[in-house]
Amino acid sequence: MTGAVHGFGESALLVDLPDLAAVRSLHRALAVDVPPGVVDVVPAARTVLVRCAARGDVADARAWVQEALLRASSDDARPPTGPVVEIPVRYDGPDLDDVARWAGVSVEEVVARHSGRVYEAAFGGFAPGFTYLVGVDPLIAAPRLATPRTRVPAGSVALAGELTAVYPGESPGGWRLLGRTDVEMFDVDRDPPALVAPGTRVRFVPSRSAVAAAPARHGGEPSTGAADASGEPSPGAVVPGPGSGPALEVVATGPLVLVEDAGRPGLAAVGVGPSGAADRSSHALANRLVGNPGSAATLEVALGGLALRSRGTATVALAGAAVPATVDGTPVGMNAPVRVPDGAVLRLGQAARGLRTYVAVRGGMVPGAVLGSRSRDVLSGLGPAPLHPGDRVPVGPPPSGTWPLVDVAPVRHVPGALRPGERAGALLEVLPAPRDGWFLPGAWQALRALRTVSADSDRVALRLDGQAVPRRAGELPSEGLVRGAVQIPPDGRPVVFLADRPVTGGYPVIGVLREDDVDRAAQLRPGDRVVLRATRLA
């Protein structure tokens, strides 16, 4: 099979393929003998993204992909196999008449043609459980709406050209709505959580009620949030009010306090982003200072203002954006282990520079995990809710063994501060991405203009105001995104994706930040100045 394998940042590969059929074939081939350093394989419309745990894993991943391309060439004509998931549909959508007029047929024929074939799930994205299905009858392949709806109900069965899908939750959307189903397309308490994953075969079945349970082979019951069937909180959930066992009780919060850990990799193919700490190096440092593994959950505190009462004596550490801090009024420092006696209050002031401070406690924060992670993803809504006064965050048992005690850990660069030689703004280095054909002459020169962090930046992305980067009009077929990807939307204002980025995107990516610079970007606050500069891998 013909395919071009490109580096995509420091720890990912992007494979360009001629069409969706080739994507499906390569994705099937990549299901065999996955190297341990590969954490996500994300098929999309014309590409497959391979994301690795670290830069050192990329060479093995590249060899694996090249071998899969050879195997996929003999697999092109193989039809999909496996069971068919049947989804009952109540065909009463608001766009059914429009599709019939567009196709020049009756509504009954649109329904018959949509439900009269078996589709294959090609790729996920947009939202957890949203899977793009291929195999639409060309006669009814009406294009998407010229003006998207601001609200599409959960369970809407929709059509957009050669693709069809079910919206798993309420969201904006521009697809044509044919009907509704009550089947749960995505359930965090089900294994696997997505009813339809890439490679699955699907048939839509006309139904008057469209009510059906998920196929028994998936098992599990619908999600009930943080409570089990008895109405009692699940073990480890963040709950209001008093409780037993070691914990941190929230006395006060600043603008936003989230539980974050190393994230939930491995689910991007079904639309679930990895999430995790926005500034991974500061999160890791806080954990090291209290002897935790790097995967332990910490609190990510935006702009300070947090106050916690310890229930049980605790050892904590603060890293990231520097804040004044006290324990029962006694000042304590950053980047060092701090003892908090039972009943004492740890209080954080406001950060003068930087955005996010990480609070680690020996034993880690142990609210209930969702899909293997305790991280809050603000885009999808997965994970523990933002903390509020009165919440109680359980603390896990301390790790076995000893850990080296230090007075304070040296930090080379203060998060949020300019470094030596930086006069105008923070300098972030960008590795070129394989989409040169989308950008007009002068694009890289425009990219390195001085920029300002916009007020609408968040954990999803850093949005940068300043000189527009010239690019072609239009959208490219959706393809996988990585942490640090610098996307250029039609207005030319760069968007730097962070921890809670979407799985796929339809605007061209001009480059990807170096890994260390993504952590630095996560500490920039609205109004900070930034310069993006092209660089190359050594």
XYZ file of C-alpha atoms in Angstrom:
538
model
C 0.000 0.000 0.000
C 1.194 3.512 -0.767
C 1.551 5.687 2.318
C 3.850 8.508 3.421
C 5.034 8.343 7.043
C 5.858 11.752 8.557
C 7.166 12.831 11.928
C 4.508 14.784 13.818
C 6.197 16.544 16.701
C 8.736 14.720 18.850
C 6.705 11.629 19.764
C 4.172 10.887 17.011
C 3.895 9.828 13.377
C 1.275 10.845 10.826
C 0.653 8.477 7.913
C -0.821 10.060 4.755
C -2.964 7.654 2.732
C -4.791 7.977 -0.606
C -8.341 7.393 0.641
C -10.565 6.163 3.447
C -10.409 2.560 2.236
C -6.624 2.633 2.678
C -7.056 4.090 6.179
C -9.352 1.225 7.141
C -6.954 -1.345 5.715
C -3.912 0.094 7.497
C -5.840 0.426 10.770
C -6.672 -3.288 10.613
C -3.011 -4.122 9.915
C -1.857 -1.987 12.863
C -3.952 -4.066 15.265
C -1.214 -6.740 15.176
C 1.844 -6.781 17.476
C 1.502 -3.220 18.777
C 4.890 -2.094 20.193
C 4.827 -1.269 23.922
C 5.807 2.358 23.259
C 2.724 3.052 21.114
C -0.090 4.544 23.230
C -2.684 5.541 20.603
C -3.546 4.710 16.995
C -6.049 7.181 15.553
C -7.573 6.541 12.101
C -9.141 9.534 10.375
C -10.438 10.472 6.922
C -7.137 10.223 5.000
C -4.539 9.651 7.723
C -3.570 7.423 10.629
C -1.920 9.034 13.658
C 0.439 6.910 15.759
C 1.205 8.481 19.135
C 4.104 7.205 21.240
C 4.798 7.400 24.958
C 8.160 9.122 24.403
C 10.486 10.329 21.678
C 12.642 7.214 22.087
C 9.754 5.005 20.963
C 9.320 6.659 17.552
C 11.947 4.643 15.651
C 10.350 1.300 16.600
C 6.914 2.703 15.791
C 8.071 3.843 12.351
C 9.409 0.376 11.508
C 6.136 -1.170 12.731
C 4.077 1.182 10.559
C 6.218 0.496 7.477
C 5.756 -3.239 7.943
C 1.999 -2.776 8.428
C 1.832 -0.827 5.144
C 3.301 -3.847 3.345
C 0.812 -6.205 5.006
C -2.085 -3.833 4.331
C -1.377 -3.889 0.577
C -2.534 -7.524 0.420
C -5.473 -6.771 2.697
C -7.105 -4.030 0.600
C -9.890 -6.145 -0.810
C -10.733 -8.005 2.385
C -14.301 -7.219 3.476
C -14.920 -6.340 7.127
C -15.871 -9.249 9.371
C -17.357 -9.715 12.802
C -20.792 -9.248 14.342
C -23.170 -6.535 13.185
C -24.420 -4.036 15.779
C -28.065 -3.263 15.087
C -29.290 0.194 16.102
C -33.054 0.802 16.162
C -34.004 4.188 14.688
C -37.191 6.223 14.827
C -37.039 7.905 11.395
C -38.690 11.245 12.178
C -35.769 13.660 11.840
C -36.248 17.312 10.825
C -34.081 16.923 7.705
C -35.685 13.782 6.325
C -37.898 15.701 3.873
C -34.960 17.837 2.707
C -32.826 14.760 2.001
C -35.707 13.238 0.029
C -36.050 16.408 -2.070
C -32.287 16.578 -2.616
C -32.238 12.947 -3.765
C -35.450 13.229 -5.789
C -37.059 10.272 -4.034
C -39.733 9.705 -1.408
C -39.115 9.832 2.332
C -39.890 6.115 2.469
C -37.126 5.405 -0.029
C -34.615 7.500 1.947
C -35.433 5.410 5.017
C -35.187 2.178 3.046
C -31.840 3.133 1.512
C -30.374 4.332 4.820
C -31.490 1.256 6.758
C -31.035 -1.268 3.971
C -27.282 -1.742 4.164
C -24.443 -2.590 6.541
C -22.010 0.220 7.383
C -18.428 0.023 8.612
C -17.146 2.245 11.407
C -14.165 4.023 9.863
C -12.868 6.387 12.535
C -13.868 8.248 15.683
C -13.490 11.820 16.848
C -15.473 14.976 17.603
C -16.805 13.503 20.880
C -16.488 10.278 22.902
C -18.515 7.609 21.118
C -19.044 9.615 17.904
C -17.957 7.237 15.143
C -17.971 8.010 11.417
C -19.679 5.216 9.439
C -18.977 4.640 5.740
C -21.146 2.962 3.132
C -23.919 5.532 2.563
C -25.998 4.951 -0.568
C -24.728 7.609 -3.057
C -28.291 8.480 -4.035
C -29.059 9.894 -0.556
C -25.562 11.288 0.237
C -26.772 14.860 0.830
C -24.101 17.336 1.991
C -24.019 18.789 5.482
C -26.057 21.888 6.355
C -24.779 25.278 5.215
C -25.379 26.630 8.743
C -24.775 24.191 11.627
C -27.321 23.837 14.400
C -26.328 25.128 17.825
C -28.005 22.107 19.438
C -28.329 18.544 18.187
C -30.121 16.172 20.627
C -28.337 13.092 21.962
C -29.146 9.984 19.942
C -29.686 11.854 16.669
C -28.995 9.673 13.628
C -27.396 11.903 11.032
C -26.022 12.027 7.506
C -23.273 14.113 5.868
C -22.311 13.121 2.331
C -20.665 9.694 2.283
C -20.767 9.431 6.094
C -23.452 8.657 8.665
C -23.276 8.594 12.480
C -25.135 8.807 15.780
C -24.568 11.814 18.058
C -23.771 10.218 21.460
C -24.576 13.393 23.408
C -26.112 16.797 22.907
C -23.816 19.113 20.961
C -23.680 21.575 18.082
C -23.586 19.962 14.653
C -24.038 20.480 10.934
C -25.141 17.028 9.797
C -28.619 16.292 8.423
C -30.834 14.644 11.037
C -32.781 11.605 9.854
C -34.083 10.244 13.151
C -33.400 9.296 16.763
C -32.283 6.280 18.768
C -32.277 5.696 22.519
C -29.338 3.295 22.415
C -26.426 4.412 24.614
C -23.572 4.949 22.168
C -21.040 5.686 24.919
C -21.076 4.527 28.542
C -18.047 4.879 30.830
C -19.252 1.912 32.906
C -19.360 -0.425 29.895
C -16.399 -2.411 28.566
C -15.613 -1.250 25.946
C -17.239 2.139 26.570
C -18.020 2.857 22.908
C -20.769 0.741 21.379
C -19.273 1.280 17.921
C -15.481 1.345 17.533
C -13.522 1.592 14.258
C -13.896 -1.675 12.348
C -17.351 -2.461 13.768
C -20.182 -3.206 11.322
C -23.488 -1.419 11.888
C -27.045 -1.730 10.599
C -29.837 0.774 11.299
C -33.233 -0.835 11.890
C -36.456 1.200 11.502
C -38.440 1.148 14.737
C -41.482 2.925 16.099
C -39.992 3.338 19.593
C -36.261 3.154 18.847
C -35.702 1.978 22.430
C -33.221 -0.824 22.885
C -30.420 -1.828 25.185
C -26.835 -2.094 24.077
C -25.895 -5.554 22.771
C -25.250 -8.015 25.581
C -21.695 -8.713 24.373
C -20.668 -5.297 25.695
C -22.095 -5.856 29.184
C -22.470 -3.255 31.916
C -25.260 -0.931 32.955
C -25.827 2.725 32.017
C -23.563 5.117 33.865
C -24.932 6.550 37.096
C -22.116 8.989 37.719
C -20.496 8.823 41.146
C -23.129 6.608 42.750
C -23.874 2.896 42.496
C -27.326 1.307 42.219
C -27.930 1.747 45.931
C -27.475 5.501 45.633
C -24.280 5.404 47.713
C -21.137 7.087 46.390
C -18.652 4.817 44.646
C -15.414 4.163 46.551
C -12.995 7.042 46.091
C -15.510 9.526 44.674
C -15.155 13.245 45.422
C -18.098 13.861 47.722
C -19.329 16.781 49.808
C -19.355 16.690 53.575
C -17.487 14.705 56.244
C -16.210 11.157 55.821
C -13.711 8.663 57.189
C -10.113 7.959 56.189
C -7.294 10.283 55.157
C -8.554 13.103 52.990
C -8.174 16.723 52.006
C -11.267 18.846 52.625
C -11.764 21.838 50.365
C -12.199 25.044 52.382
C -11.919 27.509 49.495
C -11.076 27.505 45.793
C -9.818 30.058 43.332
C -11.072 30.236 39.738
C -10.644 26.503 39.003
C -9.291 23.436 40.825
C -9.194 20.080 39.015
C -7.933 16.593 39.794
C -5.390 15.548 37.159
C -3.060 12.601 36.634
C -1.132 11.127 33.684
C -4.327 10.927 31.602
C -6.243 8.177 29.792
C -4.283 7.183 26.650
C -5.405 4.423 24.317
C -8.993 5.572 23.700
C -8.519 8.243 21.045
C -9.872 5.960 18.304
C -13.321 6.168 19.961
C -13.143 9.936 20.524
C -11.722 10.024 24.065
C -8.752 12.371 24.402
C -5.858 11.594 26.764
C -6.341 14.682 28.997
C -4.045 14.673 32.089
C -2.021 17.449 33.729
C -1.580 20.489 31.482
C 2.001 21.095 32.738
C 3.306 17.549 32.950
C 6.777 18.425 34.255
C 5.394 20.399 37.240
C 2.876 17.644 37.986
C 5.695 15.058 37.904
C 7.966 17.174 40.128
C 5.275 17.588 42.793
C 4.758 13.820 42.840
C 8.487 13.067 43.054
C 8.880 15.386 46.037
C 6.422 13.304 48.084
C 7.581 9.910 46.796
C 4.600 9.203 44.552
C 4.761 7.531 41.145
C 4.297 9.922 38.246
C 0.855 8.452 37.555
C -0.543 9.636 40.932
C -3.255 12.281 40.805
C -2.558 15.842 41.937
C -4.664 18.985 42.185
C -4.221 21.479 39.336
C -4.925 24.955 40.738
C -5.487 27.873 38.362
C -4.204 31.226 39.702
C -4.083 30.085 43.342
C -6.727 30.720 45.992
C -7.056 27.103 47.189
C -7.421 26.215 50.891
C -7.388 22.588 52.088
C -7.899 21.111 55.575
C -6.009 17.883 56.157
C -7.897 14.996 57.728
C -4.947 13.002 58.974
C -1.339 14.160 58.907
C -0.210 14.624 55.312
C 2.964 15.343 53.369
C 2.332 17.660 50.437
C 4.376 19.513 47.815
C 3.645 22.480 45.567
C 5.150 22.865 42.085
C 4.448 24.900 38.968
C 3.302 28.524 39.166
C 4.797 30.018 42.345
C 2.271 31.057 44.998
C 2.680 32.279 48.583
C 1.525 29.428 50.816
C 0.958 28.840 54.539
C 0.062 25.997 56.886
C -2.072 27.429 59.695
C -0.520 30.827 59.005
C 3.122 29.657 58.897
C 4.751 30.311 55.506
C 5.907 27.266 53.525
C 7.846 27.069 50.294
C 7.415 25.794 46.748
C 9.151 22.707 45.327
C 9.690 21.077 48.714
C 7.946 18.494 50.936
C 5.679 20.142 53.529
C 4.121 18.447 56.592
C 0.483 19.349 57.198
C -0.750 18.169 60.646
C -4.173 16.664 61.156
C -6.758 19.460 61.088
C -4.339 22.090 59.772
C -5.195 24.255 56.747
C -2.907 24.615 53.739
C -3.692 27.919 52.039
C -2.420 29.125 48.652
C -2.271 32.787 47.680
C -2.401 34.159 44.159
C 0.263 33.426 41.563
C 2.198 36.488 40.415
C 3.395 34.705 37.274
C 2.342 31.507 35.610
C -1.100 29.954 35.659
C -1.179 26.468 37.176
C 0.122 25.242 40.543
C 0.163 21.508 41.334
C -0.541 20.157 44.823
C 0.650 16.590 45.444
C 0.027 14.604 48.624
C 1.922 11.466 49.599
C -0.365 8.589 48.620
C -1.988 10.584 45.832
C -5.520 11.883 45.407
C -7.842 8.912 44.850
C -11.275 10.069 43.673
C -13.111 7.556 41.516
C -11.381 6.794 38.215
C -13.204 7.116 34.890
C -11.884 4.927 32.065
C -8.704 4.256 34.014
C -7.870 7.867 34.889
C -8.764 10.396 37.574
C -8.186 13.335 35.225
C -10.885 15.892 34.505
C -11.280 16.508 30.768
C -13.013 19.877 30.398
C -13.854 19.262 26.729
C -15.618 15.903 27.109
C -16.724 16.328 30.739
C -15.139 13.010 31.750
C -13.557 12.611 35.184
C -14.173 14.165 38.615
C -16.019 17.481 38.603
C -14.171 20.712 39.474
C -13.730 21.041 43.244
C -15.910 23.277 45.400
C -15.858 24.235 49.099
C -17.118 21.317 51.168
C -15.773 18.619 48.839
C -13.649 15.882 50.360
C -10.859 14.342 48.256
C -9.736 10.915 49.535
C -5.996 10.291 49.895
C -4.491 6.899 49.071
C -2.086 4.845 51.199
C 1.530 6.014 51.084
C 3.808 4.148 48.677
C 5.861 1.388 50.241
C 9.547 2.008 50.896
C 11.397 5.247 51.499
C 12.081 8.206 49.299
C 14.939 10.723 49.351
C 14.092 13.709 51.523
C 15.097 17.091 50.120
C 14.824 20.578 51.530
C 13.924 22.084 48.162
C 14.202 20.940 44.552
C 16.133 23.262 42.241
C 13.954 24.547 39.391
C 15.871 25.865 36.412
C 13.099 28.099 35.055
C 10.232 29.719 36.924
C 6.927 28.760 35.222
C 5.373 31.787 33.520
C 8.535 33.926 33.687
C 10.658 35.044 30.753
C 13.996 33.294 30.383
C 17.413 34.848 29.747
C 17.528 36.401 26.293
C 13.734 36.664 26.000
C 12.820 40.328 25.883
C 9.494 40.533 24.093
C 7.779 37.306 25.116
C 8.092 33.587 25.822
C 9.901 31.849 22.949
C 8.244 28.537 21.975
C 9.908 26.327 19.382
C 7.778 24.737 16.639
C 8.676 21.618 14.643
C 7.223 21.830 11.096
C 4.274 19.540 10.303
C 3.625 17.861 6.924
C 1.022 20.346 5.668
C 3.177 22.865 3.788
C 0.794 22.848 0.835
C -1.904 24.520 2.923
C 0.144 27.622 3.697
C 0.919 30.594 1.475
C 4.315 32.290 1.053
C 5.317 34.201 4.176
C 3.394 31.900 6.539
C 6.386 31.012 8.720
C 7.528 34.619 8.862
C 4.036 35.649 9.987
C 3.931 32.839 12.540
C 6.965 34.200 14.407
C 5.397 37.638 14.908
C 4.905 38.726 18.529
C 1.568 37.404 19.816
C -0.673 37.789 22.848
C -2.448 34.988 24.703
C -6.191 35.466 24.242
C -8.696 35.510 27.110
C -10.553 32.544 25.594
C -7.596 30.185 26.190
C -8.158 27.169 28.448
C -7.017 23.567 28.989
C -8.180 22.716 25.478
C -6.000 25.236 23.654
C -3.942 28.397 23.859
C -5.404 30.918 21.425
C -3.006 33.564 20.159
C -3.852 37.024 18.845
C -1.586 38.851 16.401
C -0.643 38.825 12.740
C -2.678 36.368 10.656
C -0.818 33.397 9.174
C -1.707 33.240 5.438
C -3.248 29.938 4.346
C -5.513 28.468 1.693
C -9.264 28.669 2.152
C -11.274 25.626 3.162
C -10.905 22.641 5.469
C -8.793 19.531 5.082
C -10.234 16.075 5.852
C -10.255 15.460 9.627
C -7.001 14.092 11.015
C -5.567 13.263 14.428
C -4.196 15.960 16.734
C -1.347 15.828 19.234
C -0.478 17.861 22.294
C 1.277 21.036 21.133
C -0.151 21.010 17.600
C -0.309 24.561 16.182
C -3.463 24.733 14.095
C -4.288 27.626 11.771
C -8.056 28.223 11.405
C -9.486 30.372 8.578
C -8.892 33.654 10.464
C -5.148 32.894 10.590
C -4.873 33.149 14.413
C -2.775 30.223 15.718
C -4.344 27.767 18.144
C -1.925 25.686 20.270
C -3.606 22.513 21.521
C -3.062 21.443 25.124
C -4.103 18.512 27.345
C -7.872 18.504 26.673
C -7.641 18.936 22.892
C -10.124 17.204 20.568
C -9.008 13.894 19.099
C -9.247 15.104 15.500
C -9.436 18.448 13.720
C -10.216 19.796 10.254
C -7.913 22.828 10.004
C -4.275 22.506 8.879
C -1.516 22.164 11.471
C 1.578 24.182 10.580
C 3.765 22.637 13.272
C 4.016 21.056 16.723
C 5.666 22.537 19.815
C 8.548 20.736 21.447
C 7.368 18.671 24.433
C 9.007 20.940 27.032
C 7.527 24.013 25.403
C 4.009 22.574 25.652
C 4.432 22.537 29.438
C 5.596 26.110 29.233
C 2.626 27.080 27.062
C 0.299 25.598 29.693
C 1.635 28.146 32.199
C 0.890 31.194 30.037
C -2.047 33.346 31.069
C -4.190 35.801 29.085
C -2.174 38.896 28.158
C 1.205 37.109 28.160
C 3.361 37.640 25.060
C 4.547 34.729 22.886
C 6.878 34.213 19.935
C 6.625 30.981 17.905
C 9.899 30.057 16.198
C 10.547 27.254 13.716
C 13.106 24.625 14.681
C 14.169 21.145 13.588
C 14.773 17.838 15.357
C 18.454 17.218 15.982
